[in-house]
Coordinates of C-alpha atoms (C1' of nucleotides) in Angstrom, one line a residue:
Chain A
X1078 CA 7.6 18.6 48.8
X1079 CA 7.1 18.4 52.4
X1080 CA 9.2 17.2 54.7
X1081 CA 8.6 13.9 55.4
X1082 CA 9.7 12.7 52.8
X1083 CA 13.3 13.4 53.1
X1084 CA 15.9 10.5 53.7
X1085 CA 18.6 10.9 56.1
X1086 CA 20.8 8.5 54.5
X1087 CA 23.3 10.3 51.9
X1088 CA 24.2 8.3 48.8
X1089 CA 27.5 6.3 49.0
X1090 CA 28.2 5.8 45.6
X1091 CA 27.7 7.7 42.6
X1092 CA 25.8 5.0 41.4
X1093 CA 23.6 4.9 44.4
X1094 CA 23.0 8.7 43.7
X1095 CA 22.0 8.3 40.1
X1096 CA 19.2 5.6 41.3
X1097 CA 18.5 8.0 43.7
X1098 CA 17.9 10.9 41.9
X1099 CA 16.4 9.0 39.0
X1100 CA 13.5 7.1 41.8
X1101 CA 12.2 10.8 42.7
X1102 CA 12.3 12.6 39.4
X1103 CA 8.8 12.4 39.6
X1104 CA 7.9 14.2 42.1
X1105 CA 9.8 17.5 42.6
X1106 CA 8.4 20.2 41.6
X1107 CA 9.6 22.3 39.2
X1108 CA 12.4 24.1 40.6
X1109 CA 13.9 21.0 41.9
X1110 CA 13.7 19.3 38.9
X1111 CA 15.4 22.1 36.8
X1112 CA 18.3 20.9 39.5
X1113 CA 18.5 17.4 38.8
X1114 CA 18.1 17.5 35.3
X1115 CA 21.2 19.7 35.6
X1116 CA 23.0 18.1 37.9
X1117 CA 22.0 15.0 36.1
X1118 CA 23.0 16.8 33.1
X1119 CA 27.1 17.6 34.6
X1120 CA 27.4 15.0 36.9
X1121 CA 30.7 16.0 36.1
X1122 CA 30.8 19.5 36.9
X1123 CA 29.8 19.0 40.6
X1124 CA 33.6 18.2 41.8
X1125 CA 35.1 21.4 40.8
X1126 CA 32.1 24.0 40.8
X1127 CA 30.6 25.9 43.5
X1128 CA 26.9 26.4 44.6
X1129 CA 26.7 29.5 43.0
X1130 CA 28.1 28.3 39.7
X1131 CA 25.9 25.0 39.5
X1132 CA 22.7 27.4 40.7
X1133 CA 23.7 29.6 37.7
X1134 CA 23.8 26.8 35.5
X1135 CA 20.4 25.2 36.6
X1136 CA 18.6 28.9 36.5
X1137 CA 18.2 28.4 40.1
X1138 CA 18.5 30.7 43.2
X1139 CA 21.7 28.9 45.2
X1140 CA 18.8 28.0 48.3
X1141 CA 17.1 25.7 45.9
X1142 CA 20.2 23.6 45.0
X1143 CA 20.8 23.6 48.6
X1144 CA 17.4 21.7 49.3
X1145 CA 18.1 19.4 46.0
X1146 CA 20.8 18.5 47.7
X1147 CA 19.6 17.8 51.2
X1148 CA 16.5 15.8 49.6
X1149 CA 18.7 13.0 47.6
X1150 CA 20.2 12.7 51.0
X1151 CA 23.2 14.7 51.8
X1152 CA 23.4 17.2 54.8
X1153 CA 24.1 20.1 52.3
X1154 CA 26.3 21.2 49.1
X1155 CA 29.1 20.1 50.1
X1156 CA 28.7 16.8 51.1
X1157 CA 27.7 16.1 47.8
X1158 CA 30.0 17.8 46.2
X1159 CA 32.6 15.1 48.5
X1160 CA 31.3 12.0 46.9
X1161 CA 32.3 13.7 43.5
X1162 CA 35.9 14.9 44.6
X1163 CA 36.6 11.4 46.2
X1164 CA 35.2 9.6 42.8
X1165 CA 37.1 13.0 40.7
X1166 CA 39.3 11.3 37.9
X1167 CA 40.6 13.9 35.8
X1168 CA 39.8 12.2 32.5
X1169 CA 41.5 14.0 29.5
X1170 CA 44.6 15.2 29.2
X1171 CA 46.8 11.8 27.3
X1172 CA 44.6 11.0 24.7
X1173 CA 47.6 8.2 23.3
X1174 CA 47.2 6.4 26.5
X1175 CA 44.0 6.4 26.8
X1176 CA 43.6 4.6 24.5
X1177 CA 46.4 2.3 24.6
X1178 CA 44.6 1.3 27.6
X1179 CA 41.6 1.1 26.8
X1180 CA 42.1 -1.1 23.8
X1181 CA 43.9 -3.6 25.3
X1182 CA 41.9 -4.1 29.2
X1183 CA 38.3 -3.4 28.6
X1184 CA 37.8 -4.5 25.1
X1185 CA 34.2 -5.3 24.2
X1186 CA 32.2 -3.4 27.2
X1187 CA 29.4 -1.2 26.7
X1188 CA 31.6 1.4 28.0
X1189 CA 34.9 0.5 26.6
X1190 CA 33.3 1.2 23.3
X1191 CA 31.8 4.6 23.9
X1192 CA 35.2 5.7 25.1
X1193 CA 36.4 4.1 21.4
X1194 CA 33.6 6.1 19.7
X1195 CA 34.2 9.7 21.4
X1196 CA 38.0 8.9 20.8
X1197 CA 37.5 8.0 16.7
X1198 CA 34.6 10.9 16.4
X1199 CA 37.1 13.3 18.5
X1200 CA 40.4 12.4 16.3
X1201 CA 37.8 13.3 13.4
X1202 CA 37.2 16.4 14.3
X1203 CA 41.3 17.4 14.8
X1204 CA 41.9 16.2 11.3
X1205 CA 38.9 17.7 10.0
X1206 CA 40.3 21.0 11.6
X1207 CA 43.8 20.9 10.2
X1208 CA 42.8 19.5 7.1
X1209 CA 39.5 20.8 5.2
X1210 CA 40.1 22.7 2.3
X1211 CA 38.3 26.4 2.7
X1212 CA 38.9 27.2 -0.8
X1213 CA 36.8 24.1 -1.6
X1214 CA 33.9 24.4 0.8
X1215 CA 33.5 28.8 0.0
X1216 CA 32.7 27.4 -3.9
X1217 CA 30.9 24.4 -2.6
X1218 CA 28.2 27.5 -0.7
X1219 CA 27.9 29.7 -3.7
X1220 CA 27.1 27.1 -6.0
X1221 CA 24.7 25.7 -3.8
X1222 CA 23.4 29.1 -2.8
X1223 CA 22.6 30.9 -6.0
X1224 CA 20.5 27.0 -7.1
X1225 CA 17.2 27.4 -7.6
X1226 CA 16.9 23.9 -5.7
X1227 CA 19.5 21.7 -3.5
X1228 CA 18.9 17.8 -4.6
X1229 CA 20.6 15.8 -1.9
X1230 CA 21.6 12.6 -2.4
X1231 CA 23.1 9.9 -0.1
X1232 CA 22.8 6.2 0.3
X1233 CA 23.5 3.3 3.2
X1234 CA 26.2 4.9 5.6
X1235 CA 25.9 8.3 3.9
X1236 CA 22.4 8.3 4.6
X1237 CA 22.3 9.9 7.2
X1238 CA 24.0 12.5 6.5
X1239 CA 21.8 13.5 3.5
X1240 CA 18.9 13.3 5.7
X1241 CA 20.3 16.0 8.7
X1242 CA 21.2 18.1 5.7
X1243 CA 17.6 17.9 4.5
X1244 CA 16.3 18.5 7.7
X1245 CA 18.4 21.7 8.3
X1246 CA 17.7 22.7 4.6
X1247 CA 14.2 22.6 5.4
X1248 CA 15.3 24.3 8.9
X1249 CA 16.5 27.5 7.1
X1250 CA 13.4 27.7 4.1
X1251 CA 16.1 26.3 1.8
X1252 CA 14.3 24.6 -1.1
X1253 CA 16.0 21.1 -1.1
X1254 CA 14.7 18.0 -2.0
X1255 CA 16.0 14.4 -0.8
X1256 CA 16.5 11.8 -2.9
X1257 CA 16.2 8.4 -0.9
X1258 CA 15.4 5.9 -2.8
X1259 CA 12.3 4.7 -1.5
X1260 CA 10.2 2.1 -3.2
X1261 CA 13.5 2.3 -6.1
X1262 CA 11.6 5.2 -7.2
X1263 CA 14.0 7.0 -9.4
X1264 CA 13.7 10.8 -9.4
X1265 CA 15.8 12.1 -11.2
X1266 CA 14.3 14.1 -14.1
X1267 CA 13.5 16.3 -10.7
X1268 CA 16.9 17.8 -11.4
X1269 CA 15.8 20.6 -13.7
X1270 CA 17.9 23.3 -15.2
X1271 CA 19.5 26.0 -12.5
X1272 CA 19.4 23.3 -9.7
X1273 CA 22.3 22.0 -8.0
X1274 CA 23.2 18.7 -6.7
X1275 CA 24.5 17.5 -3.6
X1276 CA 26.1 14.1 -3.2
X1277 CA 27.4 12.2 -0.7
X1278 CA 29.3 9.0 -1.1
X1279 CA 32.4 7.4 0.7
X1280 CA 34.0 4.1 0.2
X1281 CA 32.8 1.9 -0.8
X1282 CA 31.2 4.5 -2.7
X1283 CA 27.4 3.4 -3.6
X1284 CA 26.4 3.4 -7.6
X1285 CA 23.5 4.3 -7.9
X1286 CA 25.1 8.0 -6.0
X1287 CA 27.5 8.6 -8.9
X1288 CA 25.3 7.4 -11.1
X1289 CA 23.2 10.4 -10.3
X1290 CA 26.5 12.6 -9.6
X1291 CA 27.1 11.7 -13.0
X1292 CA 23.3 12.3 -15.1
X1293 CA 23.8 15.6 -13.6
X1294 CA 27.1 16.3 -14.6
X1295 CA 26.5 15.4 -18.1
X1296 CA 23.5 17.7 -17.9
X1297 CA 25.6 20.8 -17.1
X1298 CA 24.0 21.0 -13.6
X1299 CA 26.7 21.4 -10.6
X1300 CA 27.6 18.8 -8.9
X1301 CA 28.5 19.5 -5.4
X1302 CA 30.6 16.6 -3.9
X1303 CA 31.0 15.5 -0.1
X1304 CA 32.9 12.4 0.2
X1305 CA 36.3 11.0 1.3
X1306 CA 38.8 11.0 -1.2
X1307 CA 39.6 13.6 -4.3
X1308 CA 40.8 10.8 -6.6
X1309 CA 37.2 8.6 -5.7
X1310 CA 34.7 8.4 -8.2
X1311 CA 32.6 11.0 -7.6
X1312 CA 34.9 13.8 -7.4
X1313 CA 35.1 13.2 -11.1
X1314 CA 31.2 14.2 -11.8
X1315 CA 31.8 16.9 -9.4
X1316 CA 32.2 20.6 -9.9
X1317 CA 33.6 21.2 -6.9
X1318 CA 34.7 18.5 -4.0
X1319 CA 35.0 18.7 -0.4
X1320 CA 36.7 15.7 1.6
X1321 CA 36.5 14.7 4.8
X1322 CA 38.8 11.6 6.3
X1323 CA 36.7 10.0 9.3
X1324 CA 38.9 8.0 11.6
X1325 CA 36.8 4.2 12.1
X1326 CA 36.6 1.8 14.9
X1327 CA 36.7 -1.7 14.0
X1328 CA 34.4 -2.5 11.0
X1329 CA 32.6 1.0 12.0
X1330 CA 32.9 5.0 12.1
X1331 CA 31.4 7.6 13.5
X1332 CA 30.0 10.3 11.4
X1333 CA 31.2 13.3 13.6
X1334 CA 33.8 15.3 11.3
X1335 CA 31.4 14.3 8.4
X1336 CA 28.4 16.0 10.0
X1337 CA 30.0 18.3 11.2
X1338 CA 31.1 19.7 8.1
X1339 CA 27.9 18.6 6.2
X1340 CA 25.8 21.4 8.7
X1341 CA 28.5 24.0 8.6
X1342 CA 27.7 24.0 4.5
X1343 CA 24.4 24.0 5.3
X1344 CA 24.1 26.7 7.6
X1345 CA 26.2 28.6 5.2
X1346 CA 24.4 28.0 2.3
X1347 CA 21.2 29.4 3.9
X1348 CA 22.7 32.5 5.5
X1349 CA 24.3 33.1 2.2
X1350 CA 20.8 32.7 0.5
X1351 CA 19.8 35.0 3.3
Chain B
X295 CA 64.6 32.1 47.9
X296 CA 64.7 36.3 47.5
X297 CA 62.1 37.4 46.5
X298 CA 63.3 39.3 43.1
X299 CA 63.5 35.6 41.6
X300 CA 59.3 35.6 41.5
X301 CA 57.9 35.8 38.1
X302 CA 54.9 37.6 37.8
X303 CA 52.6 36.1 34.8
X304 CA 51.1 32.8 35.5
X305 CA 51.6 29.7 34.1
X306 CA 48.4 29.8 31.0
X307 CA 48.2 26.2 30.0
X308 CA 48.9 22.8 32.2
X309 CA 51.9 22.4 30.1
X310 CA 53.4 26.0 31.0
X311 CA 52.6 24.8 34.4
X312 CA 54.9 21.7 34.5
X313 CA 57.9 23.0 32.9
X314 CA 58.1 26.2 34.9
X315 CA 57.6 23.3 38.0
X316 CA 60.8 21.3 36.5
X317 CA 63.3 24.3 35.7
X318 CA 63.0 25.8 38.5
X319 CA 62.7 22.4 40.9
X320 CA 66.5 22.6 41.4
X321 CA 66.7 26.0 42.5
X322 CA 64.4 25.9 45.6
X323 CA 64.8 25.0 49.2
X324 CA 63.7 22.2 51.1
X325 CA 60.0 22.9 52.0
X326 CA 59.4 24.8 48.6
X327 CA 60.6 21.3 47.0
X328 CA 58.0 18.9 48.7
X329 CA 55.7 20.9 47.7
X330 CA 56.8 21.1 44.3
X331 CA 57.2 17.2 44.1
X332 CA 54.1 17.0 45.5
X333 CA 52.3 19.2 43.7
X334 CA 54.1 17.3 40.4
X335 CA 52.6 14.1 41.6
X336 CA 49.6 15.2 42.2
X337 CA 48.7 17.7 40.1
X338 CA 44.8 15.7 39.4
X339 CA 44.2 16.9 42.7
X340 CA 45.0 20.3 42.5
X341 CA 41.6 20.8 41.0
X342 CA 39.5 19.4 44.0
X343 CA 41.4 20.1 47.1
X344 CA 42.4 22.6 49.3
X345 CA 44.6 24.5 50.0
X346 CA 45.2 22.8 53.6
X347 CA 44.5 19.0 51.8
X348 CA 48.1 19.7 50.0
X349 CA 49.6 21.2 52.5
X350 CA 48.8 18.5 54.7
X351 CA 49.6 15.8 51.6
X352 CA 53.4 17.6 50.8
X353 CA 54.3 17.7 54.4
X354 CA 54.4 21.4 55.0
X355 CA 52.1 24.3 56.3
X356 CA 49.8 26.1 54.2
X357 CA 51.8 29.5 54.2
X358 CA 54.3 27.5 53.0
X359 CA 52.4 26.1 49.6
X360 CA 51.1 29.7 49.5
X361 CA 54.3 30.9 48.6
X362 CA 55.2 27.7 46.4
X363 CA 52.0 29.1 44.3
X364 CA 53.3 32.5 44.2
X365 CA 57.1 31.5 43.2
X366 CA 55.4 29.6 40.2
X367 CA 53.7 33.1 39.2
X368 CA 50.1 32.6 40.1
X369 CA 48.4 35.5 42.4
X370 CA 48.0 32.6 45.3
X371 CA 46.3 29.0 45.1
X372 CA 43.1 29.9 44.3
X373 CA 44.6 31.2 40.9
X374 CA 46.3 27.9 40.3
X375 CA 43.8 25.9 41.1
X376 CA 41.3 27.8 38.4
X377 CA 44.1 26.7 35.7
X378 CA 43.0 22.6 36.9
X379 CA 39.0 22.9 36.9
X380 CA 39.2 25.0 33.6
X381 CA 41.4 22.7 32.0
X382 CA 39.5 19.4 33.1
X383 CA 36.1 21.2 31.5
X384 CA 37.3 22.8 28.6
X385 CA 36.7 26.3 27.8
X386 CA 32.8 26.0 29.7
X387 CA 32.9 28.9 31.1
X388 CA 33.1 32.0 28.6
X389 CA 31.4 29.4 25.9
X390 CA 28.3 31.3 25.5
X391 CA 30.3 34.3 25.2
X392 CA 32.3 32.9 22.5
X393 CA 29.4 32.2 21.0
X394 CA 28.4 35.7 21.0
X395 CA 31.5 37.1 20.0
X396 CA 31.2 35.1 17.1
X397 CA 27.8 35.9 16.0
X398 CA 28.4 39.6 15.9
X399 CA 31.5 40.4 15.2
X400 CA 32.9 37.5 13.0
X401 CA 31.4 37.2 9.3
X402 CA 29.7 33.3 9.2
X403 CA 32.6 32.7 6.7
X404 CA 31.6 28.8 5.7
X405 CA 35.3 28.4 7.3
X406 CA 34.1 30.0 10.8
X407 CA 31.4 27.8 10.7
X408 CA 33.1 24.5 10.5
X409 CA 35.6 25.7 13.2
X410 CA 32.4 26.6 15.4
X411 CA 30.8 23.5 14.7
X412 CA 34.0 20.9 15.6
X413 CA 34.2 22.9 18.9
X414 CA 30.5 22.5 19.7
X415 CA 31.1 18.6 18.6
X416 CA 34.0 18.4 20.6
X417 CA 32.9 19.4 23.7
X418 CA 29.6 17.2 23.4
X419 CA 31.7 14.4 23.1
X420 CA 33.8 15.5 26.1
X421 CA 30.3 15.9 27.9
X422 CA 29.8 12.2 26.8
X423 CA 33.1 10.9 28.2
X424 CA 32.2 12.1 31.2
X425 CA 28.5 12.2 32.1
X426 CA 27.1 8.9 30.4
X427 CA 25.7 6.9 32.7
X428 CA 27.2 3.1 32.4
X429 CA 24.3 1.7 34.6
X430 CA 21.9 2.8 32.2
X431 CA 23.9 1.2 29.1
X432 CA 24.5 -1.4 30.0
X433 CA 21.0 -2.0 31.2
X434 CA 19.6 -0.9 27.5
X435 CA 22.2 -3.7 25.8
X436 CA 20.9 -6.4 27.6
X437 CA 17.5 -5.1 26.9
X438 CA 18.0 -4.8 23.2
X439 CA 19.9 -7.8 23.1
X440 CA 17.4 -10.0 24.2
X441 CA 14.9 -8.7 22.5
X442 CA 13.0 -10.8 19.2
X443 CA 13.3 -7.8 17.4
X444 CA 14.2 -4.2 17.3
X445 CA 12.1 -1.6 16.3
X446 CA 13.8 2.2 15.8
X447 CA 12.0 5.1 15.6
X448 CA 13.2 8.6 15.5
X449 CA 12.1 11.6 13.3
X450 CA 13.5 15.0 12.4
X451 CA 16.5 15.6 14.2
X452 CA 16.6 12.2 15.4
X453 CA 16.3 10.7 12.2
X454 CA 19.6 10.7 11.3
X455 CA 20.7 8.8 14.5
X456 CA 17.6 6.0 13.7
X457 CA 18.4 5.7 10.1
X458 CA 22.3 5.1 11.3
X459 CA 21.7 2.5 13.9
X460 CA 18.8 0.9 11.3
X461 CA 22.2 0.7 8.9
X462 CA 24.5 -0.5 11.8
X463 CA 22.4 -3.3 13.4
X464 CA 21.9 -4.8 9.3
X465 CA 25.3 -4.7 8.6
X466 CA 25.4 -6.9 12.3
X467 CA 22.8 -9.0 11.2
X468 CA 20.4 -7.7 14.1
X469 CA 17.3 -8.3 13.1
X470 CA 15.6 -4.8 13.2
X471 CA 13.0 -2.7 11.8
X472 CA 13.5 1.5 11.2
X473 CA 10.0 3.0 11.2
X474 CA 10.5 6.4 9.1
X475 CA 6.7 7.8 9.0
X476 CA 7.1 7.4 4.7
X477 CA 3.7 8.0 3.9
X478 CA 2.4 8.9 7.5
X479 CA 2.2 4.8 7.7
X480 CA 1.8 3.6 11.1
X481 CA 3.2 0.4 11.6
X482 CA 3.1 -0.2 15.2
X483 CA 1.1 -3.1 14.5
X484 CA 4.6 -4.4 13.8
X485 CA 5.7 -4.7 17.7
X486 CA 5.3 -8.2 18.3
X487 CA 5.5 -9.7 21.7
X488 CA 9.3 -10.2 22.4
X489 CA 10.3 -7.6 20.4
X490 CA 11.5 -3.9 21.2
X491 CA 11.4 -0.6 20.9
X492 CA 14.7 2.0 21.2
X493 CA 13.0 5.1 20.8
X494 CA 14.8 8.4 20.2
X495 CA 13.9 12.4 20.6
X496 CA 15.0 15.4 21.5
X497 CA 13.5 18.6 22.6
X498 CA 11.3 19.9 20.9
X499 CA 9.9 16.5 21.3
X500 CA 8.2 14.7 18.8
X501 CA 5.5 13.6 19.0
X502 CA 4.7 10.6 16.8
X503 CA 7.6 9.1 18.7
X504 CA 6.3 9.6 21.8
X505 CA 2.9 8.3 20.7
X506 CA 4.9 5.2 19.9
X507 CA 7.0 4.8 23.0
X508 CA 3.6 4.5 25.3
X509 CA 1.8 2.1 22.8
X510 CA 4.7 0.2 23.3
X511 CA 4.7 0.7 27.2
X512 CA 1.0 0.3 27.4
X513 CA 1.6 -3.3 25.4
X514 CA 4.3 -4.0 27.7
X515 CA 7.0 -4.0 25.4
X516 CA 10.8 -2.8 26.5
X517 CA 11.3 0.5 25.7
X518 CA 15.1 1.7 25.4
X519 CA 14.7 5.9 25.4
X520 CA 17.8 7.8 24.0
X521 CA 16.7 11.7 24.6
X522 CA 18.3 14.5 26.5
X523 CA 17.0 14.5 29.7
X524 CA 15.8 12.0 32.6
X525 CA 12.6 14.1 32.8
X526 CA 12.0 14.3 30.2
X527 CA 8.1 12.8 28.0
X528 CA 10.5 10.2 26.7
X529 CA 11.8 8.8 29.9
X530 CA 8.4 8.1 31.3
X531 CA 7.4 5.8 28.9
X532 CA 10.7 3.9 28.6
X533 CA 12.2 0.7 30.7
X534 CA 15.6 2.5 30.5
X535 CA 17.0 5.4 29.4
X536 CA 20.1 6.8 28.5
X537 CA 20.9 10.3 28.6
X538 CA 23.3 12.6 26.3
X539 CA 23.4 16.2 25.6
X540 CA 24.4 17.7 22.9
X541 CA 26.1 21.0 23.0
X542 CA 24.7 23.6 20.7
X543 CA 26.0 26.4 17.9
X544 CA 23.6 28.6 17.1
X545 CA 19.7 27.1 16.2
X546 CA 21.6 23.8 14.9
X547 CA 23.1 21.3 16.7
X548 CA 25.6 18.5 15.5
X549 CA 24.7 15.2 16.1
X550 CA 28.8 14.0 17.0
X551 CA 28.0 12.3 20.7
X552 CA 24.9 11.3 19.7
X553 CA 26.0 9.0 17.1
X554 CA 28.5 7.8 19.5
X555 CA 26.6 6.6 21.7
X556 CA 24.5 5.6 19.1
X557 CA 26.6 3.3 17.6
X558 CA 28.5 2.3 20.9
X559 CA 25.4 0.7 21.3
X560 CA 24.5 -0.5 18.2
X561 CA 27.6 -2.7 18.5
X562 CA 27.1 -3.6 21.8
X563 CA 24.3 -5.0 20.9
X564 CA 25.7 -6.9 18.3
X565 CA 28.3 -8.5 19.8
X566 CA 26.2 -9.3 23.1
X567 CA 24.1 -11.4 20.1
X568 CA 27.1 -12.8 19.2
Chain C
dG518 C1' -13.8 32.2 46.1
dT519 C1' -11.3 31.3 50.6
dA520 C1' -8.1 28.2 53.9
dT521 C1' -4.7 25.7 53.8
dT522 C1' -0.1 24.0 52.5
dT523 C1' 3.9 23.8 49.4
dT524 C1' 7.4 26.1 46.7
dT525 C1' 10.3 29.6 46.1
dG526 C1' 13.3 33.2 46.4
dG527 C1' 16.8 36.2 48.5
dA528 C1' 18.4 38.3 52.2
dA529 C1' 21.5 37.5 56.6
dT530 C1' 24.5 34.5 58.9
dA531 C1' 27.6 30.6 59.8
dT532 C1' 31.1 28.3 58.3
dT533 C1' 35.0 27.5 55.7
dT534 C1' 39.3 28.4 52.8
dA535 C1' 42.5 31.6 51.6
dT536 C1' 46.0 34.9 51.9
dT537 C1' 48.9 38.0 54.8
dC538 C1' 52.1 39.6 57.8
dC539 C1' 55.7 38.8 61.2
dA540 C1' 58.7 36.8 64.7
dT541 C1' 61.6 33.1 64.7
dT542 C1' 64.5 29.4 62.9
dT543 C1' 67.7 28.4 59.7
dT544 C1' 71.5 28.6 56.1
dG545 C1' 75.9 30.4 54.0
dT546 C1' 79.5 33.7 54.4
dT547 C1' 83.6 35.6 56.2
Chain D
dA631 C1' 81.5 33.4 65.9
dA632 C1' 79.2 37.0 64.6
dC633 C1' 76.9 38.7 61.0
dA634 C1' 73.4 39.5 56.9
dA635 C1' 69.9 36.8 53.8
dA636 C1' 66.7 33.7 52.9
dA637 C1' 63.5 30.0 54.8
dT638 C1' 59.8 28.9 57.9
dG639 C1' 55.8 28.0 60.6
dG640 C1' 51.7 29.6 62.7
dA641 C1' 48.8 32.9 64.4
dA642 C1' 46.0 37.1 62.1
dT643 C1' 42.5 38.7 58.9
dA644 C1' 40.3 38.4 54.8
dA645 C1' 37.7 36.9 51.3
dA646 C1' 34.6 33.5 49.3
dT647 C1' 31.6 30.0 50.1
dA648 C1' 28.1 27.7 52.3
dT649 C1' 23.6 27.4 54.5
dT650 C1' 19.8 28.8 57.3
dC651 C1' 15.7 31.4 57.6
dC652 C1' 11.4 33.5 56.7
dA653 C1' 8.4 36.6 54.3
dA654 C1' 6.2 36.5 49.8
dA655 C1' 4.0 33.6 45.9
dA656 C1' 2.0 29.3 43.9
dA657 C1' -0.7 25.4 44.2
dT658 C1' -3.7 22.7 46.4
dA659 C1' -7.9 21.7 48.8
dC660 C1' -12.3 22.7 50.4

DNA sequence: GTATTTTTGGAATATTTATTCCATTTTGTT
DNA sequence: AACAAAATGGAATAAATATTCCAAAAATAC
């Protein structure tokens, strides 16, 4: 990038900073682009980092980052940092208060919604950390690890979880089949002796999933349930049950905890199989 | 204050810091008390200020503030600042190290895995909270809210997100179509003038998704991109780009932040449509 | 393939910022 | 009031950090 492209005025707000960043993104050479990338993804760190830290993070030498700041219109890193230090508000320590504020004041704006769902996700993860049942998980892992093939079923709200599990199993070369109900085709005959079923459903429970679990159970196949209550209908048909509760916001639930648990399960099964 | 009151160990957490501060408040002489008062009232500025700044704010010479830090048990101002910088970006510097340790030492027991994925999810959510670009999100919401129909495409790792979006849109009566690539059928002709495309992909980017975005873009339809880098291939074909970075553990990523963002987007679009 | 321009990395330098030290002032005690 | 102990401010120094500069490497144009 030749010198004559350099702008003299520094961005005055974070907003302006972002705009300028996206505007010039395409014209930047490799290293400077790395800077742009990393900085865009970590604006929050600018206020509390040194050039060296940032440069390391971006995988470039400090001088490259320096150049990057100058191309954006700052005299140097310090000036850029100043912008972010002034805008700095330590986000997190007091969740309860934050949630309160969000709910009362800025309702409805997309940004407020993001705040809400982040908070819901956080709480869900915390609750998972405290409550999950290690024994049940281990049992589920060994069941699935010794199955010839893992069948996965989960519909509606549970479908994203089921499909992610299928993806991870595939990546780890675990034979798995996702029963997605496309075309209302019923593939339950695909469950052969030696296979296992991993069934996922949450209240309000999806009938198809429960029916499939019951069917497998009656045929003597091991069924692992991933659900929200030990007393739910799915648990009755399962040989091992893992529960996870998700904090909801409004009518909708994030899936943070559920997915964290699901992926752990999948990875554990994958490595148990070697 | 005579030397023998000095404690050798530094506070390890912000809470401990506060405790120690209030505990000794009464025993402090004038200048040091000024420091204590000012620091207590401006803890949030510690991370982004210099000794000189803080000293001026408290109305004392730098050396007084220095002494104050030492009385609290820190070796100096820098050490105190470090505490607050790390509290702001929780666990950042040593996350890579921790991962290393876990991989080599820890068994990879299912329970340990759950812990790790919870942690990864938590970090992702915090990073989202601090870094997400409000303007871009608002723009995306208005684009999608004014579309006749929302087309959603996301494959492989992004598929769970896409399918969850489809679920939420359906729940909110937003006309939406999920392009899932079943049977390798290509439904791009389903995109009609007035529609919009919501494309989701993360590195390594899925070609089909990018191709579809480009196609829509060339035909003049608005494309909202949900991806991991502003500089990624998807961003080029998009009219607005929302980025989210997910902390990964091992080869696998949780989707906590991505889903939190996606659901916020969907709910915002849903309510914007009334 | 050669010449020209752009980009890059790292070492050298400048600047800022933290820290120490000690002479001086203040406070408390008899 | 005289002494001792504690507290203070500021100047001197040390350390960390930012910034510049230039030779070498890539990329581009001819």
